[in-house]
PDB file of C-alpha atoms in Angstrom:
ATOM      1  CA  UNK A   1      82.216-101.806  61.695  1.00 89.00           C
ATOM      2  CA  UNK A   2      79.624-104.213  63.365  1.00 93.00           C
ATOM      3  CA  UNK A   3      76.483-103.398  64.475  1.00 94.00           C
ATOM      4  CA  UNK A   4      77.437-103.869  68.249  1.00 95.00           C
ATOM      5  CA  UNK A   5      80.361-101.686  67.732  1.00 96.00           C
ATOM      6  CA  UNK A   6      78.123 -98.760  66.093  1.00 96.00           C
ATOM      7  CA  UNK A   7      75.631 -99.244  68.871  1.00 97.00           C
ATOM      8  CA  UNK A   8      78.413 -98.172  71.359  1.00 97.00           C
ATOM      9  CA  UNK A   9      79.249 -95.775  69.373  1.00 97.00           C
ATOM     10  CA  UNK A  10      76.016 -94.043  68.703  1.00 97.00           C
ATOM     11  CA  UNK A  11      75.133 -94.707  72.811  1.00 97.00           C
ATOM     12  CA  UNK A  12      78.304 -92.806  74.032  1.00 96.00           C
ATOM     13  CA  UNK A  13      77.091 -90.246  71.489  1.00 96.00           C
ATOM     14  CA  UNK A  14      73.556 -89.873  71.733  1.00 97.00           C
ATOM     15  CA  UNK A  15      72.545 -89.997  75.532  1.00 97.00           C
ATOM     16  CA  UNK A  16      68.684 -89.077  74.848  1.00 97.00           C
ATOM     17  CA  UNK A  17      66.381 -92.089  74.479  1.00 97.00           C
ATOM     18  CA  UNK A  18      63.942 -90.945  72.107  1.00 96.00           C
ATOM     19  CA  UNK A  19      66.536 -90.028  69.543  1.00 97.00           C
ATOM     20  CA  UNK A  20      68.338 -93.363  70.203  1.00 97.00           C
ATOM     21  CA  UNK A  21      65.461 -94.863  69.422  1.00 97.00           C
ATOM     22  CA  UNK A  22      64.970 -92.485  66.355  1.00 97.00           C
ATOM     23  CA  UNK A  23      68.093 -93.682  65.139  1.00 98.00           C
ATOM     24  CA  UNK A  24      67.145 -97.451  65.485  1.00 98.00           C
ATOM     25  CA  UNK A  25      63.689 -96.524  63.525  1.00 98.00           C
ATOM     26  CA  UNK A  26      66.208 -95.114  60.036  1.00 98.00           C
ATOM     27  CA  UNK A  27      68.146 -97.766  60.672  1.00 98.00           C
ATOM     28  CA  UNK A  28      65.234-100.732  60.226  1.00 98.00           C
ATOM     29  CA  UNK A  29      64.122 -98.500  57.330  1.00 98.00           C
ATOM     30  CA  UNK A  30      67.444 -98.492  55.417  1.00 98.00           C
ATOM     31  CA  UNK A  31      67.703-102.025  56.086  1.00 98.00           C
ATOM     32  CA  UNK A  32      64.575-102.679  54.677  1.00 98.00           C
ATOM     33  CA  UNK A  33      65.328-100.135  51.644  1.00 98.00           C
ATOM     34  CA  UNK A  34      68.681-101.934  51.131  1.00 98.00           C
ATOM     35  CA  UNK A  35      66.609-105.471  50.913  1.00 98.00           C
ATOM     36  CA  UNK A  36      64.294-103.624  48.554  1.00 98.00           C
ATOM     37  CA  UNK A  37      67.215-102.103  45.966  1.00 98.00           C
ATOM     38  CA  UNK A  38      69.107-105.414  46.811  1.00 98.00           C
ATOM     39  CA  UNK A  39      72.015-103.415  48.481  1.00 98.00           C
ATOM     40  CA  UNK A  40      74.034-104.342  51.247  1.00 97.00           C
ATOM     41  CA  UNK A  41      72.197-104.352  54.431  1.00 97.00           C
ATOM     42  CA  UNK A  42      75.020-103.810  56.936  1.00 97.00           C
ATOM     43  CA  UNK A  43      76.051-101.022  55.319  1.00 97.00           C
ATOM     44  CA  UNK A  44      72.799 -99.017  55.075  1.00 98.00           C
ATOM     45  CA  UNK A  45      71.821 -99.922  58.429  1.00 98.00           C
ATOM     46  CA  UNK A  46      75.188 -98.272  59.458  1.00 98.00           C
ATOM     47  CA  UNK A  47      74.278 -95.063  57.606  1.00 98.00           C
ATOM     48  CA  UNK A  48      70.890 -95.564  59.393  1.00 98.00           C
ATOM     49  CA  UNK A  49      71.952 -95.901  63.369  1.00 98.00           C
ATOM     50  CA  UNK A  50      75.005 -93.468  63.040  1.00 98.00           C
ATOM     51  CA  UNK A  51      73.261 -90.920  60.720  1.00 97.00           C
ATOM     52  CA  UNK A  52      72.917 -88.627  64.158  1.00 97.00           C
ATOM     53  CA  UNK A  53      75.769 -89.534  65.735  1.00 97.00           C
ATOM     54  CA  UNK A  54      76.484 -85.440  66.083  1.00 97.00           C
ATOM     55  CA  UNK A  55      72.874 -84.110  66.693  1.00 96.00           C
ATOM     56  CA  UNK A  56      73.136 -83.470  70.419  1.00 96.00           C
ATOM     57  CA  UNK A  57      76.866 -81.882  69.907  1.00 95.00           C
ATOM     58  CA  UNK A  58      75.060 -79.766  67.122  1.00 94.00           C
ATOM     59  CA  UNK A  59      71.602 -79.021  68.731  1.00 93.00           C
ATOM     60  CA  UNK A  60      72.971 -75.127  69.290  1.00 94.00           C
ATOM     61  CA  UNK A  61      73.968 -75.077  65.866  1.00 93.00           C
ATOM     62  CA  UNK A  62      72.391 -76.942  63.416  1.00 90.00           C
ATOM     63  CA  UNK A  63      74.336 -75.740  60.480  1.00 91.00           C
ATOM     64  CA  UNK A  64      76.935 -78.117  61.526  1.00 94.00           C
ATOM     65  CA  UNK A  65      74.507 -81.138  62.481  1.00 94.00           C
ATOM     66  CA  UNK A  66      75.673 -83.825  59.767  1.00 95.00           C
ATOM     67  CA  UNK A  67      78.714 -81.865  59.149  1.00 95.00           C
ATOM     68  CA  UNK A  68      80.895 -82.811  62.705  1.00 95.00           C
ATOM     69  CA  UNK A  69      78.986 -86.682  62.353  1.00 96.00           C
ATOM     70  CA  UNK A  70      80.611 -87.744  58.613  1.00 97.00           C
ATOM     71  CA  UNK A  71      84.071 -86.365  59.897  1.00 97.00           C
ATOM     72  CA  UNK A  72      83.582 -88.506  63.013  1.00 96.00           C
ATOM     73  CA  UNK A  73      82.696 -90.940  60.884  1.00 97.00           C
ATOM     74  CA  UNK A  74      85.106 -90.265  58.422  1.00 97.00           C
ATOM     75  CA  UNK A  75      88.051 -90.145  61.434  1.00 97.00           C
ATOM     76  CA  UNK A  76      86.946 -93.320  62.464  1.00 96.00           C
ATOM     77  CA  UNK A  77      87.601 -94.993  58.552  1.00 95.00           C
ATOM     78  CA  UNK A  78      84.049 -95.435  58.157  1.00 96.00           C
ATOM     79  CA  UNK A  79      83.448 -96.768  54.399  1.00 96.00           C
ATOM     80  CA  UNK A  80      82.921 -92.904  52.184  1.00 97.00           C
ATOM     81  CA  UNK A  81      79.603 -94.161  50.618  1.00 97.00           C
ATOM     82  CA  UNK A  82      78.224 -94.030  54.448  1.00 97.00           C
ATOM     83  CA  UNK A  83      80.055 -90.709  55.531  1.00 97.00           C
ATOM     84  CA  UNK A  84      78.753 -89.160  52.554  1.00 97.00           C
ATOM     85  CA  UNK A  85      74.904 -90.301  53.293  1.00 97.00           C
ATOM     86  CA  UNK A  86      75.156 -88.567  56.843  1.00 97.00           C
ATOM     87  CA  UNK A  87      76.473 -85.514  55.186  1.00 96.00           C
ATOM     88  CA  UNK A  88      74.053 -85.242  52.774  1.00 95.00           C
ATOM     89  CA  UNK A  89      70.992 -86.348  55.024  1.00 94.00           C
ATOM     90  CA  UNK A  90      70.745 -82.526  56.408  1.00 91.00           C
ATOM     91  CA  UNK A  91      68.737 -80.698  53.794  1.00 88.00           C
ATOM     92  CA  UNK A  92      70.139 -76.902  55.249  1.00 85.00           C
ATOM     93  CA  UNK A  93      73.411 -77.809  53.731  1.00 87.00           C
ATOM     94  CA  UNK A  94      71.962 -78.564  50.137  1.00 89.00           C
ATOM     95  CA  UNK A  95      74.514 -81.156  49.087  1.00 91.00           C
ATOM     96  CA  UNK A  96      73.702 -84.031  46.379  1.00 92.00           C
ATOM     97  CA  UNK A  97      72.794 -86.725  46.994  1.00 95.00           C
ATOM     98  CA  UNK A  98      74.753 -89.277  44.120  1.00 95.00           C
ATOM     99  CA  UNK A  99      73.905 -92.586  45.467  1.00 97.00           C
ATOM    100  CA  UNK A 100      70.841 -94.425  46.539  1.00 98.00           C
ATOM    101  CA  UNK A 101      71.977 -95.045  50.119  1.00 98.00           C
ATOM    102  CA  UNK A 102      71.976 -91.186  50.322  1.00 98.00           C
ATOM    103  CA  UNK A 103      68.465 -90.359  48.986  1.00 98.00           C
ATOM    104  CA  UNK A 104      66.986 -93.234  51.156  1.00 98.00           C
ATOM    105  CA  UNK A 105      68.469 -92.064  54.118  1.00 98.00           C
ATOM    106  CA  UNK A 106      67.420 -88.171  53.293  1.00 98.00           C
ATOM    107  CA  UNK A 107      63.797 -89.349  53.085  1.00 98.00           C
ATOM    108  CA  UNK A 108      63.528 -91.575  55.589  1.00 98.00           C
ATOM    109  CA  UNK A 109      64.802 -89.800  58.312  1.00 97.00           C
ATOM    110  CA  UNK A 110      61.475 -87.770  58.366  1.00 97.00           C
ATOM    111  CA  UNK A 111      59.322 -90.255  57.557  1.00 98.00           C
ATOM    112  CA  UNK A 112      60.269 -91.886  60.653  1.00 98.00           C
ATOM    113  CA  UNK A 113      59.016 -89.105  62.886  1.00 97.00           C
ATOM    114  CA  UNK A 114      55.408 -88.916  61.093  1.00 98.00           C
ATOM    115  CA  UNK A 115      55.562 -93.198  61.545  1.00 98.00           C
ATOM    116  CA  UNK A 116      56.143 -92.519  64.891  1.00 97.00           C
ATOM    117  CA  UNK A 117      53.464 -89.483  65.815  1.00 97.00           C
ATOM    118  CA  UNK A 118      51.216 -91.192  64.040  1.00 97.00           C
ATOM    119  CA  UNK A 119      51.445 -94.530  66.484  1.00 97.00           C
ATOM    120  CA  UNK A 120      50.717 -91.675  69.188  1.00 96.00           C
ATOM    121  CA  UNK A 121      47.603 -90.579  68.075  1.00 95.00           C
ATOM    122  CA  UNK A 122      46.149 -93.807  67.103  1.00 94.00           C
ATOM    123  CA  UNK A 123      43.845 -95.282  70.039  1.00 94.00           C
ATOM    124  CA  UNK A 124      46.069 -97.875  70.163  1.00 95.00           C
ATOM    125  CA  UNK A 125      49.337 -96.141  70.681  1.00 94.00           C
ATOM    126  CA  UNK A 126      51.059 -99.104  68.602  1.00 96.00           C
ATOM    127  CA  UNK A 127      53.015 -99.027  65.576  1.00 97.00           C
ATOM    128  CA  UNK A 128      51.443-102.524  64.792  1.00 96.00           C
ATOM    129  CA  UNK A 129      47.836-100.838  64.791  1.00 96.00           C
ATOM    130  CA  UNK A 130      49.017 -98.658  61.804  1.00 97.00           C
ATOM    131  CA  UNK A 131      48.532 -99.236  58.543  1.00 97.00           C
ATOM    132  CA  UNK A 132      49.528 -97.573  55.229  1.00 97.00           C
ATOM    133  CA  UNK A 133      46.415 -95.773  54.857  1.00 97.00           C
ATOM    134  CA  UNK A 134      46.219 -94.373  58.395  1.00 97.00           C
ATOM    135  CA  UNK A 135      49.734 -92.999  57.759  1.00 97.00           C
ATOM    136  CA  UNK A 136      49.284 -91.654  54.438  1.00 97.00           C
ATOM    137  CA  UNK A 137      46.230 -89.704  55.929  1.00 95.00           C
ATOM    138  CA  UNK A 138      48.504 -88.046  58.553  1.00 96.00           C
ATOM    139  CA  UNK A 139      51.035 -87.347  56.052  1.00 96.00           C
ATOM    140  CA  UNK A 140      48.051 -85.066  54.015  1.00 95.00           C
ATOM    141  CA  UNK A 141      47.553 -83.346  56.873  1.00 94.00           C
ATOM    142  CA  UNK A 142      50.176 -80.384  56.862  1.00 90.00           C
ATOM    143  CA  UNK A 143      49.282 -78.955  60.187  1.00 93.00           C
ATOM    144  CA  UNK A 144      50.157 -82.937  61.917  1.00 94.00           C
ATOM    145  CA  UNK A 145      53.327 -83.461  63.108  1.00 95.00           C
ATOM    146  CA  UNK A 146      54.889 -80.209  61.089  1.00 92.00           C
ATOM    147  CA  UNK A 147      58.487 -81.202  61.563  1.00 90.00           C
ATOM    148  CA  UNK A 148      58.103 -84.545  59.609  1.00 95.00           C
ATOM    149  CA  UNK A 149      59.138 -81.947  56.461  1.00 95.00           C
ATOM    150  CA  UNK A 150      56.805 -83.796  53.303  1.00 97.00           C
ATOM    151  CA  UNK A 151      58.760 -82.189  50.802  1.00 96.00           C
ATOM    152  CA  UNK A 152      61.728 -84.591  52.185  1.00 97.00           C
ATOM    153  CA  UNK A 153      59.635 -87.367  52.642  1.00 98.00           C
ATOM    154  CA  UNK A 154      58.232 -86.896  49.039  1.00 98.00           C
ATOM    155  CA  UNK A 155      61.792 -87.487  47.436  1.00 97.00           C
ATOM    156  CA  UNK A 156      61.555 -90.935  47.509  1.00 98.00           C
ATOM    157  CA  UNK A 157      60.659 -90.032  43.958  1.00 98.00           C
ATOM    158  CA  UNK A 158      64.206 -89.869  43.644  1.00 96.00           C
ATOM    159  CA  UNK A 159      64.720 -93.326  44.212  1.00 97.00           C
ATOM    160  CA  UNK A 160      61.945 -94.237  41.576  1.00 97.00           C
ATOM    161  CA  UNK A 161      59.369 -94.947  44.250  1.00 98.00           C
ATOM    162  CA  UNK A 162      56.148 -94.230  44.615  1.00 98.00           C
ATOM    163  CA  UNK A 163      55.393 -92.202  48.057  1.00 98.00           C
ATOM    164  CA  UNK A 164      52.239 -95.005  49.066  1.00 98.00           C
ATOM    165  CA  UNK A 165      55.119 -97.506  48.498  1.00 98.00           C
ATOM    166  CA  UNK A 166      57.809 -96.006  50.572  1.00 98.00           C
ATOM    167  CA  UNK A 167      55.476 -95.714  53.430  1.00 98.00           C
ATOM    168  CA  UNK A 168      54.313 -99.234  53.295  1.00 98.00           C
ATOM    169  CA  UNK A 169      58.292-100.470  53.318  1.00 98.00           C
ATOM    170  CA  UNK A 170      59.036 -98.189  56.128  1.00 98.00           C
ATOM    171  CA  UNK A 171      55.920 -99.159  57.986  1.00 98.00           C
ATOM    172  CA  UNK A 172      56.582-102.474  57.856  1.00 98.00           C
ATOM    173  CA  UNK A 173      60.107-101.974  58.910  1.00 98.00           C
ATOM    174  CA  UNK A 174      59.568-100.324  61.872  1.00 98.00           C
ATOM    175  CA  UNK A 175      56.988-102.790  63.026  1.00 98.00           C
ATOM    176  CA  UNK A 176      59.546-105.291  62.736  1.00 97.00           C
ATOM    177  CA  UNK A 177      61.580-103.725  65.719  1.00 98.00           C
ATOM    178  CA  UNK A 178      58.256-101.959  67.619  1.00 97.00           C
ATOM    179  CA  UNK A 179      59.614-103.494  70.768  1.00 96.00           C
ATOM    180  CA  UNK A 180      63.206-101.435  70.190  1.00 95.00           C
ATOM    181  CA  UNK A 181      61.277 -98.751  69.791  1.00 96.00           C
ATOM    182  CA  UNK A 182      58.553 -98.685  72.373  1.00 94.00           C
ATOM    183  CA  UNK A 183      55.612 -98.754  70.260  1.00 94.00           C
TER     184      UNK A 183
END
């Protein structure tokens, strides 16, 4: 699938703006993991713009959020490595993550939120403004931006990096496409 293809596909799924726009923010970050591990690009940005293809079909029952969206995925002949990322990206469901695409997805997907409400609190209301530090601050501060779950975020372990790291790649992602996304 190309990326204008999975754009259509995640727009007739997704109709609310700021998770569209949540869904562009994994994707630069997988891209920019993939460039990091040396793994195909397309690929990982697939598993990062489709990874919530189901969330508004599942908002009433999130034990099925990244359930319904790899069988889409799946129906659709979507390549398994990606299905299974968007399966496993939904901690509730406990699976394993096996490859690398999977972990980085699992932990960025949060770490784009606290990227994000951190840009909102910073006088300048810009992703550009950021820097690792001012991130990694937020992230020590358990009561800011709650849902951004650090335990998650913290399993970039997983994929042998360290957490200062992971923040400065997905940082630097995201200011890459701060115009996509508003900020």
């Amino acid at each position: 699938m190309q990326r204008e293809e999975a754009i259509k596909l995640m727009k007739e799924n997704i109709k609310q703006k700021n998770l569209r726009k949540h869904c562009l923010a994994v994707e630069a970050v997988m891209a920019e993991l993939a460039d990091y591990f040396d793994k195909d690009q397309d690929k990982w940005r697939l598993a990062g713009l489709l990874h919530d293809i189901d969330y508004e079909d599942t908002a009433d029952e999130p034990e099925k959020h990244s359930q319904l969206g790899a069988e889409m995925l799946a129906d659709i002949g979507m390549e398994a490595k990606i299905v299974e990322a968007v399966r496993a990206h939904n901690g509730m469901h406990q699976l394993p993550r096996k490859t690398l695409m999977a972990k980085a997805l699992y932990a960025a997907d949060p770490l784009t939120g606290l990227i994000v409400a951190s840009a909102l609190i910073h006088p300048e209301k810009s992703l550009n403004a950021l820097d690792t530090e001012f991130v990694l601050n937020r992230y020590g501060d358990n009561s800011f931006a709650k849902g951004a779950d650090r335990d998650v975020i913290a399993s970039c372990k997983e994929m042998d990096l360290e957490l200062k790291e992971f923040i400065e790649l997905s940082l630097a992602a995201m200011q890459n496409v701060s115009d996509d996304l508003g900020l």
